[in-house]
Amino acid sequence: MRAFRHFTLLLCLLAPSAFADALYQIEVIVFRQAGQPVVASQPAPDDWALGAQPISASERPVALTEVADKLNPGSGYQVLLHKGWTQSLGAVPSKAALSIGNEQFGHYPVEGAIGLTLLERLVDIDANIWVNQFDADGLLTGSEHMKQRTRLKNGELTYLDHGSLGMLVKIQPL
């Protein structure tokens, strides 16, 4: 009985660290196949970030520059966004807000939120990205929308396909 109590105490002391959040390096490349953008009739919503935290404070240099360089117009692609950042991941989903370009009335040329949830050695990703078109006055006229959910392995470069848009994602522990 006494050994059981010591074992229970040991489990209580170790269990919180097993479920604690861990710091990860995340890198995302959003690109388009060559050709005309496929503009949807529905522009991005004004609340496109949906409570996600901006990555500006945790942005890091990107490591996948060689991969991004291969996605050039000569190869039939155009890189729209390439960002790297650190983020604490755990069992509770956390969201990061990404954007690039000049803000026009609360929208960016490329904007979106990426939700991440850590599941042992795997990470669930919920990507919600808009590639926006603006008129001469800076008003949002239409958007391409990429919405993907999948499970990633730590340290693996993963390709997400969505019509004329694609995304490469790499997530690894620090």
mmCIF file of C-alpha atoms in Angstrom:
data_model
loop_
_atom_site.group_PDB
_atom_site.id
_atom_site.type_symbol
_atom_site.label_atom_id
_atom_site.label_comp_id
_atom_site.label_asym_id
_atom_site.label_seq_id
_atom_site.Cartn_x
_atom_site.Cartn_y
_atom_site.Cartn_z
ATOM 1 C CA MET A 1 0.000 0.000 0.000
ATOM 2 C CA ARG A 2 2.833 2.344 0.855
ATOM 3 C CA ALA A 3 4.527 1.672 -2.481
ATOM 4 C CA PHE A 4 1.245 2.524 -4.233
ATOM 5 C CA ARG A 5 1.111 5.920 -2.495
ATOM 6 C CA HIS A 6 4.696 6.699 -3.540
ATOM 7 C CA PHE A 7 3.898 5.655 -7.108
ATOM 8 C CA THR A 8 0.773 7.856 -7.131
ATOM 9 C CA LEU A 9 2.754 10.806 -5.779
ATOM 10 C CA LEU A 10 5.429 10.274 -8.429
ATOM 11 C CA LEU A 11 2.782 10.224 -11.178
ATOM 12 C CA CYS A 12 1.235 13.450 -9.854
ATOM 13 C CA LEU A 13 4.611 15.173 -9.890
ATOM 14 C CA LEU A 14 5.579 13.992 -13.383
ATOM 15 C CA ALA A 15 2.215 14.212 -15.164
ATOM 16 C CA PRO A 16 2.017 18.018 -15.426
ATOM 17 C CA SER A 17 5.369 18.177 -17.219
ATOM 18 C CA ALA A 18 4.208 15.551 -19.690
ATOM 19 C CA PHE A 19 1.287 17.780 -20.703
ATOM 20 C CA ALA A 20 3.101 21.120 -20.515
ATOM 21 C CA ASP A 21 3.317 23.329 -23.566
ATOM 22 C CA ALA A 22 6.523 23.162 -25.572
ATOM 23 C CA LEU A 23 8.172 25.748 -27.830
ATOM 24 C CA TYR A 24 8.162 24.995 -31.561
ATOM 25 C CA GLN A 25 9.636 26.572 -34.683
ATOM 26 C CA ILE A 26 6.947 26.942 -37.366
ATOM 27 C CA GLU A 27 7.569 27.861 -40.992
ATOM 28 C CA VAL A 28 4.914 28.393 -43.651
ATOM 29 C CA ILE A 29 5.168 29.055 -47.384
ATOM 30 C CA VAL A 30 1.936 29.971 -49.202
ATOM 31 C CA PHE A 31 2.189 29.900 -52.991
ATOM 32 C CA ARG A 32 0.080 29.983 -56.121
ATOM 33 C CA GLN A 33 0.313 28.077 -59.360
ATOM 34 C CA ALA A 34 1.056 30.308 -62.327
ATOM 35 C CA GLY A 35 -1.885 31.892 -64.085
ATOM 36 C CA GLN A 36 -4.767 34.113 -63.166
ATOM 37 C CA PRO A 37 -5.891 34.119 -59.539
ATOM 38 C CA VAL A 38 -9.155 32.336 -58.877
ATOM 39 C CA VAL A 39 -11.120 35.057 -57.111
ATOM 40 C CA ALA A 40 -14.115 33.917 -55.132
ATOM 41 C CA SER A 41 -17.200 36.071 -54.974
ATOM 42 C CA GLN A 42 -16.966 36.239 -51.179
ATOM 43 C CA PRO A 43 -14.205 38.534 -49.839
ATOM 44 C CA ALA A 44 -12.339 37.723 -46.624
ATOM 45 C CA PRO A 45 -14.310 38.573 -43.467
ATOM 46 C CA ASP A 46 -13.326 41.603 -41.405
ATOM 47 C CA ASP A 47 -12.585 39.298 -38.454
ATOM 48 C CA TRP A 48 -10.191 37.121 -40.491
ATOM 49 C CA ALA A 49 -7.784 36.678 -37.539
ATOM 50 C CA LEU A 50 -10.558 35.261 -35.295
ATOM 51 C CA GLY A 51 -8.740 36.069 -32.038
ATOM 52 C CA ALA A 52 -5.380 34.687 -33.220
ATOM 53 C CA GLN A 53 -2.184 36.214 -31.839
ATOM 54 C CA PRO A 54 0.000 38.098 -34.359
ATOM 55 C CA ILE A 55 3.377 36.436 -34.933
ATOM 56 C CA SER A 56 5.249 39.758 -35.134
ATOM 57 C CA ALA A 57 6.767 39.423 -31.639
ATOM 58 C CA SER A 58 7.928 35.829 -32.226
ATOM 59 C CA GLU A 59 9.007 36.011 -35.886
ATOM 60 C CA ARG A 60 12.263 34.245 -36.731
ATOM 61 C CA PRO A 61 14.438 33.984 -39.819
ATOM 62 C CA VAL A 62 13.188 31.402 -42.306
ATOM 63 C CA ALA A 63 15.146 28.229 -43.034
ATOM 64 C CA LEU A 64 13.347 26.962 -46.139
ATOM 65 C CA THR A 65 14.740 29.594 -48.523
ATOM 66 C CA GLU A 66 16.023 26.957 -50.975
ATOM 67 C CA VAL A 67 12.551 25.422 -51.177
ATOM 68 C CA ALA A 68 10.906 28.832 -51.609
ATOM 69 C CA ASP A 69 13.424 29.776 -54.314
ATOM 70 C CA LYS A 70 12.324 26.739 -56.353
ATOM 71 C CA LEU A 71 8.731 28.033 -56.316
ATOM 72 C CA ASN A 72 9.473 30.732 -58.884
ATOM 73 C CA PRO A 73 7.631 31.892 -62.016
ATOM 74 C CA GLY A 74 10.031 29.880 -64.207
ATOM 75 C CA SER A 75 8.784 26.748 -62.421
ATOM 76 C CA GLY A 76 5.158 27.838 -62.701
ATOM 77 C CA TYR A 77 4.702 29.134 -59.128
ATOM 78 C CA GLN A 78 4.600 32.383 -57.178
ATOM 79 C CA VAL A 79 5.413 32.602 -53.451
ATOM 80 C CA LEU A 80 2.808 34.796 -51.748
ATOM 81 C CA LEU A 81 3.897 34.497 -48.105
ATOM 82 C CA HIS A 82 6.945 32.981 -46.387
ATOM 83 C CA LYS A 83 7.069 33.330 -42.602
ATOM 84 C CA GLY A 84 8.831 31.658 -39.698
ATOM 85 C CA TRP A 85 8.067 32.065 -36.000
ATOM 86 C CA THR A 86 8.188 30.346 -32.615
ATOM 87 C CA GLN A 87 5.037 29.355 -30.808
ATOM 88 C CA SER A 88 4.193 27.447 -27.672
ATOM 89 C CA LEU A 89 2.114 24.368 -28.526
ATOM 90 C CA GLY A 90 0.106 22.148 -26.242
ATOM 91 C CA ALA A 91 -3.081 20.124 -26.000
ATOM 92 C CA VAL A 92 -5.129 23.335 -26.051
ATOM 93 C CA PRO A 93 -5.269 24.822 -29.582
ATOM 94 C CA SER A 94 -3.351 28.056 -30.122
ATOM 95 C CA LYS A 95 -3.794 30.359 -33.106
ATOM 96 C CA ALA A 96 -1.304 32.537 -34.950
ATOM 97 C CA ALA A 97 -2.300 35.419 -37.244
ATOM 98 C CA LEU A 98 -0.194 35.806 -40.395
ATOM 99 C CA SER A 99 -0.212 38.657 -42.885
ATOM 100 C CA ILE A 100 2.022 40.243 -45.473
ATOM 101 C CA GLY A 101 1.904 43.460 -47.448
ATOM 102 C CA ASN A 102 0.353 46.844 -46.791
ATOM 103 C CA GLU A 103 -2.830 46.959 -44.735
ATOM 104 C CA GLN A 104 -5.822 48.409 -46.540
ATOM 105 C CA PHE A 105 -8.951 48.965 -44.430
ATOM 106 C CA GLY A 106 -8.094 46.096 -42.062
ATOM 107 C CA HIS A 107 -7.024 43.620 -44.762
ATOM 108 C CA TYR A 108 -3.701 42.554 -46.236
ATOM 109 C CA PRO A 109 -2.831 41.057 -49.633
ATOM 110 C CA VAL A 110 -2.317 37.708 -47.858
ATOM 111 C CA GLU A 111 -3.806 37.136 -44.404
ATOM 112 C CA GLY A 112 -4.956 34.274 -42.279
ATOM 113 C CA ALA A 113 -4.954 32.323 -39.055
ATOM 114 C CA ILE A 114 -3.270 29.019 -38.336
ATOM 115 C CA GLY A 115 -4.464 26.965 -35.383
ATOM 116 C CA LEU A 116 -2.049 24.382 -33.956
ATOM 117 C CA THR A 117 -2.619 21.632 -31.392
ATOM 118 C CA LEU A 118 0.111 19.327 -30.072
ATOM 119 C CA LEU A 119 -0.733 15.615 -29.856
ATOM 120 C CA GLU A 120 2.403 13.837 -28.577
ATOM 121 C CA ARG A 121 4.632 13.677 -31.687
ATOM 122 C CA LEU A 122 1.996 14.991 -34.060
ATOM 123 C CA VAL A 123 0.523 18.442 -34.586
ATOM 124 C CA ASP A 124 -2.972 19.193 -35.832
ATOM 125 C CA ILE A 125 -3.090 22.226 -38.093
ATOM 126 C CA ASP A 126 -6.152 24.231 -39.052
ATOM 127 C CA ALA A 127 -5.121 26.729 -41.756
ATOM 128 C CA ASN A 128 -7.472 29.484 -42.873
ATOM 129 C CA ILE A 129 -5.712 31.729 -45.440
ATOM 130 C CA TRP A 130 -7.074 34.445 -47.755
ATOM 131 C CA VAL A 131 -5.312 35.883 -50.794
ATOM 132 C CA ASN A 132 -7.057 39.197 -51.407
ATOM 133 C CA GLN A 133 -7.645 41.404 -54.435
ATOM 134 C CA PHE A 134 -8.107 45.165 -54.021
ATOM 135 C CA ASP A 135 -9.478 47.818 -56.351
ATOM 136 C CA ALA A 136 -7.721 51.115 -57.146
ATOM 137 C CA ASP A 137 -9.209 52.707 -53.999
ATOM 138 C CA GLY A 138 -7.843 49.958 -51.733
ATOM 139 C CA LEU A 139 -11.218 48.300 -51.192
ATOM 140 C CA LEU A 140 -11.334 44.522 -50.940
ATOM 141 C CA THR A 141 -13.077 43.140 -54.040
ATOM 142 C CA GLY A 142 -12.515 39.391 -53.779
ATOM 143 C CA SER A 143 -10.452 36.657 -52.154
ATOM 144 C CA GLU A 144 -9.065 33.213 -52.781
ATOM 145 C CA HIS A 145 -9.686 31.163 -49.650
ATOM 146 C CA MET A 146 -7.619 28.186 -48.545
ATOM 147 C CA LYS A 147 -9.038 26.198 -45.643
ATOM 148 C CA GLN A 148 -7.228 22.988 -44.703
ATOM 149 C CA ARG A 149 -7.091 20.743 -41.656
ATOM 150 C CA THR A 150 -4.596 17.943 -41.319
ATOM 151 C CA ARG A 151 -2.174 16.231 -38.957
ATOM 152 C CA LEU A 152 1.573 16.813 -39.318
ATOM 153 C CA LYS A 153 4.614 14.933 -38.107
ATOM 154 C CA ASN A 154 7.205 16.969 -36.234
ATOM 155 C CA GLY A 155 10.151 17.962 -38.401
ATOM 156 C CA GLU A 156 8.549 16.923 -41.707
ATOM 157 C CA LEU A 157 7.890 19.313 -44.565
ATOM 158 C CA THR A 158 4.193 18.871 -45.429
ATOM 159 C CA TYR A 159 2.355 20.021 -48.547
ATOM 160 C CA LEU A 160 -1.257 21.206 -48.331
ATOM 161 C CA ASP A 161 -3.058 21.529 -51.668
ATOM 162 C CA HIS A 162 -6.101 23.671 -52.336
ATOM 163 C CA GLY A 163 -6.960 24.412 -55.960
ATOM 164 C CA SER A 164 -4.620 27.037 -57.363
ATOM 165 C CA LEU A 165 -3.103 27.684 -53.895
ATOM 166 C CA GLY A 166 -0.693 25.514 -51.962
ATOM 167 C CA MET A 167 1.059 25.642 -48.603
ATOM 168 C CA LEU A 168 4.244 24.067 -47.294
ATOM 169 C CA VAL A 169 4.476 23.734 -43.514
ATOM 170 C CA LYS A 170 7.281 22.569 -41.269
ATOM 171 C CA ILE A 171 6.907 22.359 -37.496
ATOM 172 C CA GLN A 172 9.724 21.224 -35.215
ATOM 173 C CA PRO A 173 10.434 21.372 -31.494
ATOM 174 C CA LEU A 174 13.130 23.721 -30.213
#
